[in-house]
PDB file of C-alpha atoms in Angstrom:
ATOM      1  CA  MET A   1     -28.651  23.650 -59.135  1.00  0.00           C
ATOM      2  CA  ARG A   2     -28.488  27.114 -57.554  1.00  0.00           C
ATOM      3  CA  ARG A   3     -27.334  25.604 -54.308  1.00  0.00           C
ATOM      4  CA  HIS A   4     -24.425  23.837 -56.039  1.00  0.00           C
ATOM      5  CA  LEU A   5     -23.413  27.067 -57.755  1.00  0.00           C
ATOM      6  CA  TRP A   6     -23.510  28.898 -54.425  1.00  0.00           C
ATOM      7  CA  ILE A   7     -21.374  26.222 -52.753  1.00  0.00           C
ATOM      8  CA  ALA A   8     -18.875  26.294 -55.627  1.00  0.00           C
ATOM      9  CA  THR A   9     -18.643  30.082 -55.352  1.00  0.00           C
ATOM     10  CA  LEU A  10     -18.028  29.921 -51.601  1.00  0.00           C
ATOM     11  CA  LEU A  11     -15.358  27.263 -52.046  1.00  0.00           C
ATOM     12  CA  ALA A  12     -13.616  29.314 -54.720  1.00  0.00           C
ATOM     13  CA  LEU A  13     -13.670  32.438 -52.569  1.00  0.00           C
ATOM     14  CA  SER A  14     -12.393  30.596 -49.519  1.00  0.00           C
ATOM     15  CA  GLY A  15      -9.259  29.708 -51.467  1.00  0.00           C
ATOM     16  CA  CYS A  16      -8.595  33.308 -52.453  1.00  0.00           C
ATOM     17  CA  GLU A  17      -5.734  35.002 -50.713  1.00  0.00           C
ATOM     18  CA  ARG A  18      -5.080  38.679 -50.386  1.00  0.00           C
ATOM     19  CA  SER A  19      -2.186  39.233 -52.777  1.00  0.00           C
ATOM     20  CA  GLU A  20      -1.443  42.852 -51.914  1.00  0.00           C
ATOM     21  CA  VAL A  21      -0.175  43.902 -48.515  1.00  0.00           C
ATOM     22  CA  ALA A  22      -0.292  47.391 -47.066  1.00  0.00           C
ATOM     23  CA  VAL A  23       2.879  49.264 -47.951  1.00  0.00           C
ATOM     24  CA  PRO A  24       4.307  51.131 -44.944  1.00  0.00           C
ATOM     25  CA  PRO A  25       4.404  54.849 -45.770  1.00  0.00           C
ATOM     26  CA  ASP A  26       8.011  55.195 -44.622  1.00  0.00           C
ATOM     27  CA  PHE A  27       9.488  52.013 -46.103  1.00  0.00           C
ATOM     28  CA  ASP A  28      11.573  53.811 -48.752  1.00  0.00           C
ATOM     29  CA  THR A  29      14.264  55.794 -46.934  1.00  0.00           C
ATOM     30  CA  PRO A  30      17.985  56.120 -47.671  1.00  0.00           C
ATOM     31  CA  GLN A  31      18.703  54.008 -44.580  1.00  0.00           C
ATOM     32  CA  ALA A  32      16.234  51.310 -45.653  1.00  0.00           C
ATOM     33  CA  ARG A  33      17.717  51.173 -49.156  1.00  0.00           C
ATOM     34  CA  ALA A  34      21.271  50.895 -47.753  1.00  0.00           C
ATOM     35  CA  ARG A  35      20.293  48.105 -45.363  1.00  0.00           C
ATOM     36  CA  GLY A  36      18.281  46.405 -48.122  1.00  0.00           C
ATOM     37  CA  ARG A  37      21.359  46.425 -50.333  1.00  0.00           C
ATOM     38  CA  GLU A  38      23.404  44.753 -47.568  1.00  0.00           C
ATOM     39  CA  ILE A  39      20.764  42.060 -47.103  1.00  0.00           C
ATOM     40  CA  PHE A  40      20.454  41.578 -50.866  1.00  0.00           C
ATOM     41  CA  LEU A  41      24.212  41.115 -51.296  1.00  0.00           C
ATOM     42  CA  GLU A  42      24.304  38.650 -48.400  1.00  0.00           C
ATOM     43  CA  ARG A  43      21.208  36.609 -49.257  1.00  0.00           C
ATOM     44  CA  CYS A  44      20.109  37.213 -52.845  1.00  0.00           C
ATOM     45  CA  ALA A  45      23.165  37.951 -54.992  1.00  0.00           C
ATOM     46  CA  ILE A  46      24.052  34.267 -55.359  1.00  0.00           C
ATOM     47  CA  CYS A  47      21.068  33.945 -57.708  1.00  0.00           C
ATOM     48  CA  HIS A  48      20.245  37.523 -58.754  1.00  0.00           C
ATOM     49  CA  GLY A  49      23.854  38.769 -59.064  1.00  0.00           C
ATOM     50  CA  VAL A  50      25.715  41.480 -57.175  1.00  0.00           C
ATOM     51  CA  ARG A  51      24.326  44.044 -59.635  1.00  0.00           C
ATOM     52  CA  ALA A  52      20.771  42.669 -59.161  1.00  0.00           C
ATOM     53  CA  ASP A  53      20.707  42.026 -62.903  1.00  0.00           C
ATOM     54  CA  GLY A  54      19.806  38.328 -62.755  1.00  0.00           C
ATOM     55  CA  GLN A  55      23.387  37.266 -63.546  1.00  0.00           C
ATOM     56  CA  GLY A  56      24.312  35.514 -60.298  1.00  0.00           C
ATOM     57  CA  PRO A  57      26.630  32.491 -60.134  1.00  0.00           C
ATOM     58  CA  ARG A  58      23.662  30.099 -59.863  1.00  0.00           C
ATOM     59  CA  ARG A  59      21.814  31.560 -62.881  1.00  0.00           C
ATOM     60  CA  SER A  60      22.721  28.764 -65.293  1.00  0.00           C
ATOM     61  CA  SER A  61      21.168  26.113 -63.044  1.00  0.00           C
ATOM     62  CA  LEU A  62      17.896  27.981 -62.448  1.00  0.00           C
ATOM     63  CA  SER A  63      14.759  27.721 -64.549  1.00  0.00           C
ATOM     64  CA  PRO A  64      13.199  30.145 -64.993  1.00  0.00           C
ATOM     65  CA  PRO A  65      16.203  32.452 -64.577  1.00  0.00           C
ATOM     66  CA  PRO A  66      16.294  34.979 -61.721  1.00  0.00           C
ATOM     67  CA  ALA A  67      14.662  38.369 -62.187  1.00  0.00           C
ATOM     68  CA  ASN A  68      16.686  41.293 -63.505  1.00  0.00           C
ATOM     69  CA  PHE A  69      15.777  44.075 -61.079  1.00  0.00           C
ATOM     70  CA  ARG A  70      17.628  46.659 -63.174  1.00  0.00           C
ATOM     71  CA  ASP A  71      15.243  46.146 -66.078  1.00  0.00           C
ATOM     72  CA  PRO A  72      12.835  49.134 -66.064  1.00  0.00           C
ATOM     73  CA  SER A  73      10.023  46.888 -67.292  1.00  0.00           C
ATOM     74  CA  TRP A  74      10.335  44.802 -64.104  1.00  0.00           C
ATOM     75  CA  ARG A  75       9.787  47.843 -61.903  1.00  0.00           C
ATOM     76  CA  SER A  76       6.953  49.181 -64.041  1.00  0.00           C
ATOM     77  CA  ARG A  77       4.964  45.956 -63.755  1.00  0.00           C
ATOM     78  CA  THR A  78       5.769  45.018 -60.137  1.00  0.00           C
ATOM     79  CA  SER A  79       4.464  46.984 -57.163  1.00  0.00           C
ATOM     80  CA  PRO A  80       6.357  47.155 -53.858  1.00  0.00           C
ATOM     81  CA  ALA A  81       3.521  45.155 -52.260  1.00  0.00           C
ATOM     82  CA  ARG A  82       3.867  42.415 -54.885  1.00  0.00           C
ATOM     83  CA  THR A  83       7.650  42.326 -54.448  1.00  0.00           C
ATOM     84  CA  PHE A  84       7.191  42.037 -50.670  1.00  0.00           C
ATOM     85  CA  SER A  85       4.810  39.115 -51.161  1.00  0.00           C
ATOM     86  CA  ILE A  86       7.186  37.310 -53.530  1.00  0.00           C
ATOM     87  CA  VAL A  87      10.183  37.758 -51.224  1.00  0.00           C
ATOM     88  CA  ARG A  88       8.189  36.586 -48.191  1.00  0.00           C
ATOM     89  CA  ASN A  89       6.354  33.687 -49.831  1.00  0.00           C
ATOM     90  CA  GLY A  90       8.536  32.675 -52.772  1.00  0.00           C
ATOM     91  CA  ARG A  91       7.153  31.844 -56.206  1.00  0.00           C
ATOM     92  CA  PRO A  92       5.690  28.355 -56.594  1.00  0.00           C
ATOM     93  CA  GLY A  93       6.981  26.589 -59.678  1.00  0.00           C
ATOM     94  CA  THR A  94      10.217  28.596 -59.674  1.00  0.00           C
ATOM     95  CA  PRO A  95      13.495  28.367 -57.749  1.00  0.00           C
ATOM     96  CA  MET A  96      12.547  31.499 -55.748  1.00  0.00           C
ATOM     97  CA  PRO A  97      12.286  30.321 -52.119  1.00  0.00           C
ATOM     98  CA  PRO A  98      10.214  31.923 -49.370  1.00  0.00           C
ATOM     99  CA  TRP A  99      12.363  34.178 -47.190  1.00  0.00           C
ATOM    100  CA  LYS A 100       9.715  34.544 -44.478  1.00  0.00           C
ATOM    101  CA  PRO A 101      11.546  32.108 -42.153  1.00  0.00           C
ATOM    102  CA  VAL A 102      14.794  34.084 -42.552  1.00  0.00           C
ATOM    103  CA  LEU A 103      13.932  37.770 -42.964  1.00  0.00           C
ATOM    104  CA  SER A 104      11.750  39.827 -40.646  1.00  0.00           C
ATOM    105  CA  GLU A 105       9.027  42.020 -42.150  1.00  0.00           C
ATOM    106  CA  PRO A 106      11.142  45.186 -41.697  1.00  0.00           C
ATOM    107  CA  GLU A 107      14.124  43.476 -43.356  1.00  0.00           C
ATOM    108  CA  THR A 108      11.910  42.388 -46.233  1.00  0.00           C
ATOM    109  CA  TRP A 109      10.693  45.974 -46.731  1.00  0.00           C
ATOM    110  CA  GLU A 110      14.329  47.119 -46.747  1.00  0.00           C
ATOM    111  CA  VAL A 111      15.099  44.684 -49.568  1.00  0.00           C
ATOM    112  CA  VAL A 112      11.992  45.908 -51.416  1.00  0.00           C
ATOM    113  CA  ALA A 113      13.109  49.534 -51.001  1.00  0.00           C
ATOM    114  CA  TYR A 114      16.516  48.668 -52.444  1.00  0.00           C
ATOM    115  CA  LEU A 115      15.115  46.732 -55.405  1.00  0.00           C
ATOM    116  CA  HIS A 116      12.580  49.391 -56.343  1.00  0.00           C
ATOM    117  CA  ALA A 117      15.258  52.098 -56.169  1.00  0.00           C
ATOM    118  CA  LEU A 118      17.479  50.425 -58.761  1.00  0.00           C
ATOM    119  CA  GLY A 119      17.580  52.548 -61.861  1.00  0.00           C
ATOM    120  CA  GLY A 120      14.899  54.792 -60.451  1.00  0.00           C
ATOM    121  CA  GLU A 121      14.729  58.029 -58.561  1.00  0.00           C
ATOM    122  CA  HIS A 122      17.310  56.911 -55.970  1.00  0.00           C
ATOM    123  CA  PRO A 123      19.767  54.722 -57.894  1.00  0.00           C
ATOM    124  CA  GLU A 124      22.251  52.882 -55.737  1.00  0.00           C
ATOM    125  CA  PRO A 125      25.919  52.653 -56.715  1.00  0.00           C
ATOM    126  CA  ASP A 126      27.178  49.431 -58.205  1.00  0.00           C
ATOM    127  CA  PRO A 127      28.757  47.081 -55.651  1.00  0.00           C
TER     128      PRO A 127
END
């Protein structure tokens, strides 16, 4: 019985993935936020809206709807590392695709810097 429990534990742990990535100390700069905004408008606004408020043209066809990055509760419950992981890997069971094949790691961090600045300490102007 103990052996089976040990095997089950090992199998469960082998399926665990590290959900948090190391956040680069210099990822949040004015230049990164500006470039992140450009990337966001080019790649993400179709779903998330040009204001990053979840009101993009494709919103009505998406379930669940896209995230509203201007909502302070989103930022308070989502770390930059978690946002990076979602952008890179997508969200299974949602329309959010993985952007890993399209965006480099530095580009992904730029998008993260932009999103986490919305409504915060370094608010970006509306498009």
